Short mmCIF file of C-alpha atoms in Angstrom, two decimals:
data_model
loop_
_atom_site.label_atom_id
_atom_site.label_comp_id
_atom_site.label_asym_id
_atom_site.label_seq_id
_atom_site.Cartn_x
_atom_site.Cartn_y
_atom_site.Cartn_z
CA MET J 1 -0.09 -0.26 -0.06
CA LYS J 2 0.88 3.29 -1.28
CA THR J 3 1.50 6.27 1.43
CA LYS J 4 -0.92 9.13 -0.35
CA SER J 5 -0.21 11.92 2.58
CA ILE J 6 -0.15 11.67 6.73
CA ILE J 7 -2.59 14.39 7.59
CA MET J 8 -1.73 13.89 11.05
CA ASP J 9 1.58 13.73 13.65
CA GLU J 10 1.86 12.88 16.86
CA THR J 11 1.20 16.15 18.06
CA ALA J 12 -2.01 16.57 16.14
CA ILE J 13 -3.60 13.41 17.51
CA GLU J 14 -2.34 14.40 21.05
CA ARG J 15 -4.05 17.13 20.66
CA SER J 16 -7.21 16.44 19.13
CA LEU J 17 -7.50 13.35 21.90
CA LYS J 18 -6.94 15.84 24.74
CA ARG J 19 -9.45 18.14 23.08
CA ILE J 20 -11.91 15.38 22.91
CA ALA J 21 -11.78 14.76 26.51
CA HIS J 22 -12.29 18.67 27.71
CA GLU J 23 -15.46 18.25 25.07
CA ILE J 24 -16.64 15.17 27.05
CA ILE J 25 -16.27 16.64 30.39
CA GLU J 26 -18.28 19.74 28.86
CA GLN J 27 -20.93 18.09 27.18
CA ASN J 28 -21.71 15.43 30.00
CA ARG J 29 -21.24 18.22 32.98
CA GLY J 30 -18.74 16.43 34.18
CA LEU J 31 -18.23 11.98 33.87
CA GLU J 32 -20.57 11.04 36.61
CA ASN J 33 -21.92 7.57 35.30
CA LEU J 34 -19.26 7.70 32.47
CA TYR J 35 -17.80 5.15 30.78
CA LEU J 36 -15.71 4.40 27.80
CA VAL J 37 -15.95 1.61 25.16
CA GLY J 38 -13.11 1.26 22.94
CA ILE J 39 -14.38 -0.46 19.35
CA ARG J 40 -11.71 -3.36 18.59
CA SER J 41 -8.90 -2.91 18.17
CA ARG J 42 -7.87 0.43 18.00
CA GLY J 43 -10.67 1.94 19.69
CA VAL J 44 -8.82 0.53 22.52
CA PRO J 45 -5.83 2.22 22.64
CA MET J 46 -7.95 5.73 21.73
CA ALA J 47 -10.64 4.92 24.99
CA GLU J 48 -7.35 4.70 27.14
CA ARG J 49 -5.94 7.72 25.72
CA ILE J 50 -8.72 9.68 25.97
CA ALA J 51 -8.71 8.07 29.90
CA GLU J 52 -5.58 9.57 30.98
CA HIS J 53 -6.65 13.24 29.85
CA LEU J 54 -9.55 13.00 31.87
CA LYS J 55 -7.61 11.65 34.58
CA SER J 56 -5.38 14.92 34.42
CA ILE J 57 -8.46 16.60 33.56
CA GLU J 58 -10.71 16.20 36.17
CA ASN J 59 -8.85 13.55 38.65
CA ILE J 60 -11.18 10.70 37.96
CA GLU J 61 -10.58 7.58 36.76
CA VAL J 62 -13.23 6.74 33.96
CA PRO J 63 -13.86 2.41 33.49
CA ILE J 64 -13.16 1.14 30.28
CA GLY J 65 -15.18 -1.46 28.33
CA ILE J 66 -13.78 -3.56 25.09
CA LEU J 67 -16.26 -4.26 22.44
CA ASP J 68 -15.34 -7.03 19.96
CA ILE J 69 -18.14 -6.19 17.07
CA THR J 70 -17.28 -9.69 14.93
CA LEU J 71 -20.37 -11.37 16.21
CA TYR J 72 -22.73 -8.51 15.32
CA ARG J 73 -21.18 -7.94 11.76
CA ASP J 74 -23.76 -7.99 8.80
CA ASP J 75 -21.12 -8.58 6.84
CA LEU J 76 -20.15 -12.21 8.19
CA SER J 77 -22.03 -13.89 5.25
CA THR J 78 -20.58 -12.23 2.56
CA ILE J 79 -16.76 -11.88 3.12
CA ALA J 80 -14.25 -13.56 1.93
CA HIS J 81 -12.16 -14.29 5.11
CA GLN J 82 -13.28 -14.90 8.69
CA PRO J 83 -12.07 -12.68 11.88
CA VAL J 84 -10.96 -13.51 14.36
CA ILE J 85 -12.93 -13.13 17.63
CA LYS J 86 -11.59 -12.20 20.59
CA GLY J 87 -13.85 -11.38 22.95
CA SER J 88 -15.91 -8.27 24.67
CA LYS J 89 -14.71 -7.30 27.95
CA MET J 90 -16.99 -5.36 30.38
CA ASP J 91 -16.58 -5.06 33.89
CA PHE J 92 -19.43 -2.57 34.83
CA ASP J 93 -23.09 -2.73 34.87
CA ILE J 94 -24.08 -0.61 32.22
CA ASN J 95 -27.12 -0.19 32.82
CA LYS J 96 -28.76 3.69 33.27
CA SER J 97 -24.93 5.07 32.80
CA ASN J 98 -23.97 7.05 29.70
CA VAL J 99 -21.72 5.29 27.64
CA ILE J 100 -19.27 6.56 24.73
CA LEU J 101 -18.33 4.11 21.89
CA ILE J 102 -15.03 5.10 21.19
CA ASP J 103 -13.21 4.32 17.16
CA ASP J 104 -10.38 5.94 15.36
CA VAL J 105 -12.40 5.48 12.42
CA LEU J 106 -15.80 6.55 11.23
CA TYR J 107 -16.90 5.24 7.59
CA THR J 108 -20.36 3.49 6.52
CA GLY J 109 -21.49 3.67 10.29
CA ARG J 110 -21.97 -0.25 9.90
CA THR J 111 -19.34 -1.05 12.08
CA VAL J 112 -21.43 1.61 14.68
CA ARG J 113 -24.81 -0.01 14.27
CA ALA J 114 -22.86 -3.43 15.89
CA ALA J 115 -21.63 -1.86 18.45
CA ILE J 116 -24.53 -0.24 19.57
CA ASP J 117 -26.52 -3.94 19.10
CA ALA J 118 -23.63 -5.43 20.92
CA VAL J 119 -23.54 -2.73 24.11
CA LEU J 120 -27.19 -3.17 24.58
CA ASP J 121 -26.51 -6.90 25.03
CA PHE J 122 -24.90 -5.94 27.77
CA GLY J 123 -28.22 -3.42 29.28
CA ARG J 124 -29.50 -0.42 28.71
CA PRO J 125 -27.90 3.01 29.31
CA ASN J 126 -29.72 5.86 29.98
CA LYS J 127 -27.32 6.73 26.76
CA ILE J 128 -24.95 6.44 24.34
CA GLN J 129 -22.88 8.40 22.53
CA LEU J 130 -20.13 8.57 19.87
CA CYS J 131 -16.16 9.59 19.67
CA VAL J 132 -13.81 9.51 16.63
CA LEU J 133 -10.96 10.14 15.83
CA ILE J 134 -11.36 10.54 11.94
CA ASP J 135 -14.27 11.17 10.27
CA ARG J 136 -14.06 10.41 6.60
CA GLY J 137 -17.36 10.24 4.92
CA HIS J 138 -19.48 7.97 3.43
CA ARG J 139 -22.16 7.19 5.36
CA GLU J 140 -24.52 4.08 4.37
CA LEU J 141 -26.37 4.04 7.91
CA PRO J 142 -28.09 7.27 9.62
CA ILE J 143 -25.62 7.65 12.12
CA LYS J 144 -23.46 10.84 13.79
CA ALA J 145 -20.01 10.89 16.01
CA ASN J 146 -21.07 13.19 18.84
CA TYR J 147 -17.04 14.00 19.29
CA VAL J 148 -14.70 14.01 16.36
CA GLY J 149 -11.07 14.30 16.37
CA LYS J 150 -10.53 15.46 12.36
CA ASN J 151 -13.43 15.61 9.28
CA VAL J 152 -11.16 14.25 6.29
CA PRO J 153 -12.91 14.01 3.06
CA THR J 154 -12.48 11.28 0.60
CA SER J 155 -12.74 8.90 -1.77
CA THR J 156 -13.53 5.18 -1.39
CA GLU J 157 -10.75 4.42 -3.03
CA GLU J 158 -8.63 5.82 0.07
CA ILE J 159 -7.91 4.28 3.32
CA ILE J 160 -7.40 5.50 6.43
CA LYS J 161 -4.91 4.50 8.54
CA VAL J 162 -4.46 5.26 11.57
CA CYS J 163 -1.41 4.23 13.78
CA PHE J 164 -1.10 4.12 17.39
CA GLU J 165 1.91 3.43 19.82
CA GLN J 166 0.29 0.77 21.66
CA THR J 167 -0.69 -0.93 18.39
CA ASP J 168 1.26 0.04 16.16
CA GLY J 169 4.53 1.72 17.58
CA GLU J 170 4.27 4.94 16.39
CA GLU J 171 1.81 8.08 16.15
CA SER J 172 0.35 8.14 13.05
CA VAL J 173 -3.04 9.47 10.15
CA LYS J 174 -2.18 8.85 7.18
CA ILE J 175 -4.39 8.13 3.60
CA VAL J 176 -3.50 5.35 1.71
CA LEU J 177 -4.25 3.78 -1.77
CA ARG J 178 -5.45 0.64 -1.91
CA ASP J 179 -3.48 -2.17 -4.37
CA GLU J 180 -4.34 -2.21 -7.67
CA ASP J 181 -4.94 -5.67 -7.93
CA MET A 1 -7.83 -9.50 11.85
CA LYS A 2 -8.11 -11.87 9.76
CA ASN A 3 -8.16 -15.84 10.62
CA LYS A 4 -5.64 -18.00 9.05
CA HIS A 5 -7.53 -21.05 9.52
CA ASN A 6 -10.23 -21.30 7.48
CA PHE A 7 -12.62 -23.54 8.94
CA ILE A 8 -15.30 -22.28 6.92
CA GLY A 9 -17.35 -25.80 4.56
CA ARG A 10 -15.29 -27.90 7.02
CA ASN A 11 -16.83 -30.86 8.20
CA LEU A 12 -16.18 -32.45 12.20
CA TYR A 13 -16.12 -36.11 11.52
CA ASP A 14 -13.04 -37.15 14.51
CA LEU A 15 -9.95 -34.21 15.62
CA ASP A 16 -7.85 -35.75 13.34
CA ASP A 17 -8.41 -33.81 10.35
CA TYR A 18 -7.74 -30.57 12.69
CA SER A 19 -4.09 -29.32 13.05
CA ALA A 20 -2.62 -28.67 16.64
CA ASP A 21 -2.88 -24.75 15.93
CA GLU A 22 -6.22 -25.10 14.46
CA ILE A 23 -7.66 -26.51 17.82
CA ILE A 24 -6.18 -24.07 19.32
CA ALA A 25 -7.75 -21.41 17.32
CA ILE A 26 -11.21 -23.45 18.60
CA LEU A 27 -10.22 -22.98 22.01
CA GLU A 28 -10.01 -19.52 21.68
CA ALA A 29 -13.07 -18.79 20.64
CA THR A 30 -15.00 -20.88 23.01
CA SER A 31 -13.39 -18.64 25.89
CA VAL A 32 -15.58 -15.61 23.80
CA MET A 33 -18.69 -17.68 23.56
CA LYS A 34 -18.22 -18.47 27.02
CA GLU A 35 -18.43 -14.88 28.59
CA ILE A 36 -20.80 -14.65 26.68
CA ASN A 37 -22.96 -17.90 28.29
CA GLU A 38 -21.98 -15.90 31.06
CA ARG A 39 -24.06 -12.77 30.51
CA ASP A 40 -27.50 -12.19 31.57
CA TYR A 41 -28.80 -11.96 28.28
CA LYS A 42 -27.22 -14.74 26.64
CA LYS A 43 -27.81 -14.69 22.70
CA LEU A 44 -25.78 -12.97 20.10
CA PRO A 45 -27.67 -12.06 16.72
CA THR A 46 -24.45 -14.01 14.19
CA LEU A 47 -25.99 -16.66 12.40
CA ARG A 48 -29.67 -15.29 11.93
CA GLY A 49 -30.97 -16.51 8.41
CA LYS A 50 -28.94 -19.97 8.88
CA THR A 51 -31.00 -23.30 9.07
CA VAL A 52 -29.09 -26.25 10.98
CA CYS A 53 -30.53 -29.75 11.44
CA THR A 54 -29.69 -31.88 14.47
CA LEU A 55 -30.49 -35.58 13.30
CA PHE A 56 -30.81 -37.98 16.63
CA MET A 57 -30.79 -41.77 16.17
CA GLU A 58 -29.52 -42.48 19.36
CA ASN A 59 -30.68 -41.23 23.02
CA SER A 60 -29.22 -38.03 24.20
CA THR A 61 -30.12 -36.10 26.64
CA ARG A 62 -26.75 -33.74 27.13
CA THR A 63 -25.34 -33.00 23.35
CA ARG A 64 -28.25 -32.43 21.90
CA MET A 65 -29.80 -30.08 24.45
CA SER A 66 -25.93 -28.79 24.38
CA PHE A 67 -26.19 -28.72 20.68
CA GLU A 68 -29.60 -27.54 20.58
CA LEU A 69 -28.50 -24.50 22.98
CA ALA A 70 -25.59 -23.28 20.65
CA VAL A 71 -27.78 -23.35 17.83
CA ASN A 72 -29.95 -20.78 19.07
CA ARG A 73 -28.19 -18.70 21.38
CA LEU A 74 -26.23 -18.07 18.14
CA SER A 75 -29.55 -16.97 16.24
CA ALA A 76 -29.68 -19.49 13.75
CA ASP A 77 -33.30 -21.40 13.09
CA LEU A 78 -32.71 -25.43 14.46
CA VAL A 79 -34.72 -27.97 13.20
CA SER A 80 -34.80 -31.04 15.61
CA PHE A 81 -35.20 -34.53 13.64
CA GLN A 82 -35.70 -37.33 15.83
CA ALA A 83 -35.74 -41.08 14.84
CA SER A 84 -38.69 -42.72 16.62
CA ILE A 85 -41.27 -40.23 16.21
CA SER A 86 -40.61 -39.67 12.31
CA ALA A 87 -40.71 -40.83 8.50
CA LEU A 88 -37.60 -43.33 9.45
CA SER A 89 -39.73 -45.36 11.27
CA LYS A 90 -41.94 -45.78 8.59
CA GLY A 91 -38.76 -47.31 6.60
CA GLU A 92 -37.62 -44.44 4.67
CA SER A 93 -33.80 -44.64 4.01
CA LEU A 94 -31.51 -42.16 5.71
CA GLN A 95 -30.68 -40.76 1.56
CA ASP A 96 -33.59 -40.15 1.47
CA THR A 97 -34.44 -38.53 4.62
CA ILE A 98 -31.20 -36.30 3.89
CA CYS A 99 -32.48 -35.18 0.64
CA THR A 100 -35.26 -34.24 1.94
CA LEU A 101 -34.37 -32.53 4.65
CA ASN A 102 -31.67 -30.81 1.48
CA ALA A 103 -34.71 -29.16 0.09
CA MET A 104 -35.78 -28.03 2.79
CA GLY A 105 -32.32 -25.21 3.62
CA ILE A 106 -30.55 -26.96 5.54
CA ASP A 107 -27.36 -25.01 6.44
CA LEU A 108 -25.51 -27.56 8.08
CA TYR A 109 -26.03 -31.05 9.75
CA ILE A 110 -25.42 -32.13 13.30
CA ILE A 111 -25.68 -36.18 13.79
CA ARG A 112 -25.45 -39.28 16.27
CA HIS A 113 -25.88 -42.72 14.90
CA ARG A 114 -24.66 -45.87 16.11
CA PHE A 115 -23.00 -46.81 12.59
CA PRO A 116 -18.99 -45.68 12.50
CA GLY A 117 -19.04 -43.55 10.03
CA SER A 118 -22.25 -41.78 9.44
CA PRO A 119 -21.78 -37.95 9.59
CA GLN A 120 -19.44 -39.32 6.30
CA LEU A 121 -22.45 -40.48 4.31
CA VAL A 122 -25.20 -36.97 5.62
CA HIS A 123 -22.43 -35.07 3.95
CA LYS A 124 -22.32 -37.29 0.98
CA TYR A 125 -25.75 -36.72 0.25
CA SER A 126 -26.16 -33.48 2.06
CA GLU A 127 -23.33 -31.75 0.09
CA LYS A 128 -23.47 -29.58 3.44
CA PRO A 129 -20.72 -29.45 6.78
CA VAL A 130 -21.62 -31.92 9.60
CA MET A 131 -20.68 -32.67 12.57
CA ASN A 132 -20.04 -35.76 14.27
CA ALA A 133 -22.12 -35.93 18.04
CA GLY A 134 -20.59 -39.32 18.34
CA ASP A 135 -20.70 -41.96 15.67
CA GLY A 136 -20.61 -45.93 17.14
CA ARG A 137 -17.29 -46.66 19.16
CA HIS A 138 -15.67 -44.28 16.81
CA ALA A 139 -15.30 -40.46 17.99
CA HIS A 140 -17.06 -37.84 19.88
CA PRO A 141 -15.31 -34.65 18.64
CA THR A 142 -17.16 -32.16 20.01
CA GLN A 143 -16.99 -34.14 23.47
CA ALA A 144 -13.39 -34.34 23.45
CA LEU A 145 -12.93 -30.24 22.67
CA LEU A 146 -14.86 -29.24 25.59
CA ASP A 147 -12.87 -31.96 27.47
CA ILE A 148 -9.91 -30.22 26.41
CA PHE A 149 -10.78 -27.00 26.74
CA SER A 150 -12.36 -27.74 29.94
CA ILE A 151 -8.47 -28.36 30.85
CA TRP A 152 -7.08 -25.86 29.08
CA GLU A 153 -9.25 -23.37 30.69
CA ARG A 154 -7.60 -24.33 33.95
CA LEU A 155 -4.24 -24.96 33.45
CA GLY A 156 -3.35 -23.19 30.25
CA THR A 157 -1.37 -25.83 28.25
CA LEU A 158 -1.72 -29.63 27.92
CA LYS A 159 1.58 -29.75 27.13
CA ASP A 160 3.55 -32.21 28.81
CA LEU A 161 0.35 -32.90 31.39
CA LYS A 162 -0.11 -36.11 32.36
CA ILE A 163 -3.89 -36.87 31.89
CA THR A 164 -5.19 -40.54 33.01
CA ILE A 165 -8.44 -41.58 31.89
CA VAL A 166 -10.03 -45.09 33.65
CA GLY A 167 -12.47 -47.28 32.56
CA ASP A 168 -14.28 -48.56 29.95
CA ILE A 169 -11.89 -47.57 27.31
CA ALA A 170 -12.36 -49.67 24.80
CA HIS A 171 -16.47 -49.29 24.40
CA SER A 172 -15.65 -45.12 24.53
CA ARG A 173 -15.69 -43.45 21.25
CA VAL A 174 -15.12 -39.77 24.25
CA VAL A 175 -11.33 -41.60 24.50
CA ARG A 176 -10.15 -42.06 21.03
CA SER A 177 -11.34 -38.59 20.46
CA ASN A 178 -9.70 -37.60 23.64
CA LEU A 179 -6.78 -39.60 22.21
CA ILE A 180 -5.86 -37.80 18.62
CA GLY A 181 -6.79 -34.13 20.03
CA MET A 182 -4.85 -34.49 23.76
CA LYS A 183 -1.99 -35.77 21.79
CA LYS A 184 -1.89 -32.94 18.65
CA LEU A 185 -1.58 -31.29 22.19
CA GLY A 186 1.11 -32.40 23.67
CA ALA A 187 -0.44 -34.31 26.83
CA ASN A 188 0.77 -37.80 27.70
CA VAL A 189 -1.75 -39.74 28.26
CA THR A 190 -2.45 -42.98 30.16
CA VAL A 191 -5.00 -45.24 30.17
CA CYS A 192 -6.27 -48.08 32.60
CA GLY A 193 -8.74 -50.26 33.45
CA PRO A 194 -9.49 -53.86 33.52
CA LYS A 195 -7.33 -56.08 30.59
CA THR A 196 -10.71 -56.97 28.66
CA LEU A 197 -11.85 -53.34 28.24
CA VAL A 198 -8.62 -51.63 27.26
CA PRO A 199 -7.29 -53.06 23.72
CA GLY A 200 -3.22 -53.69 23.96
CA PHE A 201 -3.01 -51.86 20.31
CA LEU A 202 -4.08 -48.48 22.00
CA PRO A 203 -0.51 -47.25 22.39
CA GLU A 204 0.69 -48.15 18.82
CA ILE A 205 -2.11 -46.12 17.18
CA TYR A 206 -2.21 -42.79 19.78
CA GLY A 207 1.13 -42.49 21.29
CA CYS A 208 -0.23 -43.56 24.40
CA LYS A 209 0.24 -45.40 27.91
CA VAL A 210 -1.42 -48.72 29.35
CA GLU A 211 -1.59 -49.72 32.53
CA HIS A 212 -3.89 -52.41 34.67
CA ASP A 213 -2.86 -50.84 37.87
CA LEU A 214 -4.68 -47.55 39.20
CA GLU A 215 -2.35 -47.31 41.49
CA THR A 216 0.30 -46.95 38.78
CA ALA A 217 -1.57 -45.12 36.48
CA LEU A 218 -2.74 -42.70 38.70
CA LYS A 219 0.65 -41.77 39.67
CA ASP A 220 1.64 -37.71 38.86
CA ALA A 221 -1.46 -37.51 36.91
CA ASP A 222 -2.30 -33.79 36.50
CA VAL A 223 -5.15 -34.43 35.50
CA ILE A 224 -7.93 -37.69 36.07
CA MET A 225 -10.62 -38.71 33.63
CA GLY A 226 -12.83 -41.19 34.53
CA LEU A 227 -15.67 -42.81 31.92
CA ARG A 228 -19.24 -44.02 32.71
CA MET A 229 -19.44 -47.88 33.27
CA GLN A 230 -21.81 -49.23 30.00
CA LEU A 231 -24.40 -51.33 32.70
CA GLU A 232 -25.73 -52.62 29.36
CA ARG A 233 -22.22 -54.36 29.19
CA GLN A 234 -22.91 -56.28 31.85
CA ASN A 235 -24.06 -58.97 29.54
CA GLU A 236 -21.55 -59.49 27.26
CA GLY A 237 -18.80 -61.64 30.28
CA LEU A 238 -16.03 -58.76 29.76
CA LEU A 239 -16.55 -58.15 33.69
CA PRO A 240 -16.76 -60.40 36.59
CA SER A 241 -19.00 -58.29 38.58
CA LEU A 242 -19.42 -54.60 39.13
CA ASP A 243 -18.01 -54.24 42.35
CA GLU A 244 -15.03 -56.40 41.23
CA TYR A 245 -14.09 -53.34 38.95
CA THR A 246 -15.82 -51.00 41.45
CA LYS A 247 -12.79 -52.67 43.91
CA GLN A 248 -9.80 -51.98 41.88
CA TYR A 249 -10.96 -48.64 40.13
CA VAL A 250 -12.77 -46.91 41.02
CA LEU A 251 -11.64 -42.78 41.78
CA SER A 252 -12.63 -42.20 45.72
CA LYS A 253 -10.93 -39.93 48.23
CA ARG A 254 -8.64 -42.82 48.81
CA THR A 255 -7.69 -43.69 44.91
CA ILE A 256 -6.99 -40.30 43.98
CA GLN A 257 -3.82 -39.10 46.16
CA PHE A 258 -1.57 -41.78 44.21
CA ALA A 259 -2.18 -38.11 41.78
CA LYS A 260 -0.77 -34.99 42.18
CA LYS A 261 -2.22 -33.05 44.90
CA ASP A 262 -5.48 -30.49 43.68
CA ALA A 263 -5.57 -33.11 40.31
CA LEU A 264 -8.13 -32.05 38.23
CA ILE A 265 -11.25 -34.88 38.20
CA MET A 266 -13.14 -35.03 35.02
CA HIS A 267 -16.42 -36.95 34.09
CA PRO A 268 -18.01 -36.67 30.29
CA GLY A 269 -21.19 -38.33 32.61
CA PRO A 270 -23.63 -39.79 32.96
CA MET A 271 -21.67 -40.76 35.98
CA ASN A 272 -22.68 -43.97 37.46
CA ARG A 273 -21.82 -42.95 41.91
CA GLY A 274 -20.70 -45.44 43.42
CA ILE A 275 -19.35 -47.60 40.99
CA GLU A 276 -16.41 -45.87 38.84
CA ILE A 277 -16.83 -42.43 41.06
CA MET A 278 -17.33 -41.67 44.26
CA PRO A 279 -20.42 -38.66 45.22
CA GLU A 280 -17.12 -37.33 48.01
CA ILE A 281 -14.69 -36.91 44.36
CA ALA A 282 -17.23 -36.18 41.80
CA ASP A 283 -18.66 -33.55 44.10
CA SER A 284 -15.19 -32.00 44.97
CA GLN A 285 -13.59 -28.40 44.83
CA GLN A 286 -11.28 -30.39 42.20
CA SER A 287 -14.14 -31.39 39.96
CA LEU A 288 -15.16 -30.05 36.51
CA VAL A 289 -18.16 -32.14 35.86
CA LEU A 290 -20.30 -29.47 36.12
CA ALA A 291 -17.87 -27.30 33.75
CA GLN A 292 -17.62 -29.76 31.46
CA VAL A 293 -20.99 -29.38 31.09
CA ALA A 294 -21.34 -25.33 30.63
CA ASN A 295 -18.40 -25.61 28.16
CA GLY A 296 -19.56 -27.80 26.10
CA VAL A 297 -22.60 -24.96 24.98
CA ALA A 298 -19.64 -22.35 24.82
CA VAL A 299 -17.36 -24.95 22.48
CA ARG A 300 -20.07 -25.92 20.37
CA MET A 301 -20.84 -22.48 20.06
CA ALA A 302 -17.97 -21.59 18.76
CA LEU A 303 -17.55 -24.80 16.62
CA LEU A 304 -21.09 -23.15 14.91
CA PHE A 305 -19.68 -20.11 14.16
CA LEU A 306 -16.17 -21.37 12.71
CA PHE A 307 -18.30 -22.88 9.91
CA LEU A 308 -21.14 -20.94 9.80
CA GLY A 309 -20.21 -17.68 9.87
CA GLY A 310 -18.46 -16.68 6.49
CA LYS A 311 -18.48 -17.24 3.36
#
């Protein structure tokens, strides 16, 4: 895959996550009864990073859950390679809570649809919100993020690659071109 | 992440068709399913639109219920075929039965039958994936997988574990599948029982050890598995008497002391309490008997997902 351009570096990502943390506090009037739920795989380190910022701003530890949406996908019977399931981890009662779903890229919205269904199987939160680092457009479902790091207009030929230190050994957001084959 | 193993469209006749890595992949998927089974709301939408048929031509309660629960929890549709009340009892052949079911749009078959090789036959007639839920004395791979998962979950690995299986080895399909799977994962398996119930050729085929003395067999064992004495075999002259068997081979407080302290105790069920296993052992802290039953549902969910959750 060929890199077309680098749209965010380490500093830019850090600033965005910090701003998002402030927005979360502002819009929810604090952090009471709030849980961050990262969607595997890059939503998980992103949730951890936001939690660190929330801690340094408000001095409150927000619990983090992990969501594996594979078993909720709507395209299982059409994809060529079966994904590995790694499981979800929600060590808290989400009934009547305020859940913020966290993912790196918002694209068609299908992952988020699956994630909402997956969350609802754990209980009935009062509210579910969505936080993404990149919104690249091309929605196929009526879904909108509450917190966005950066809006990036893209063509469907392009791929947005988000790298976090924890998962990829570097911090960057790149636009790469799909291999022609 | 993409699964490097491909299970779609395959059959589960026995574990010899699966590599150690593939077995581990099944165990890992089972862990995920186990978490689902521990939720208040135990249901996934994963296999909506798929239809699974269970064909039980031989009595079974736990295996059939376990499979059917797994099918339901993954939201596939279930048709349950019962030999005694079906057209088979009117003389319809298995071939016609399968072709008829196939015309109704079945995506996967689960079969138990007293004839070894029946699952292959179902696949031949249906051309759909088939899971073996026990065929004669031949194989019972999902039971072996749930046994292996129960050990793996507790001890993290099977490598270099000493596992001793005690009882009627000769007539047990559970043992055969377990011997294949446990060996692939690096365990050292010893089978133990009276000479009439332990075929001498087993070491050559399965690489296990054979012992006829319980104390020797249990020495340093990490895992002890008792098997059901098949009471209906009493008339075949293989045992002087059940009492005789119990005296020499029962798993009791006294006999399990030969094994490692805290050795895991397993039994595929149904148990004859007081014959092959004493209640104080079956119900002890070390016993995995009920965990095995719970894990059975999770293993079958994992297999159904792996076999049907893809193109």
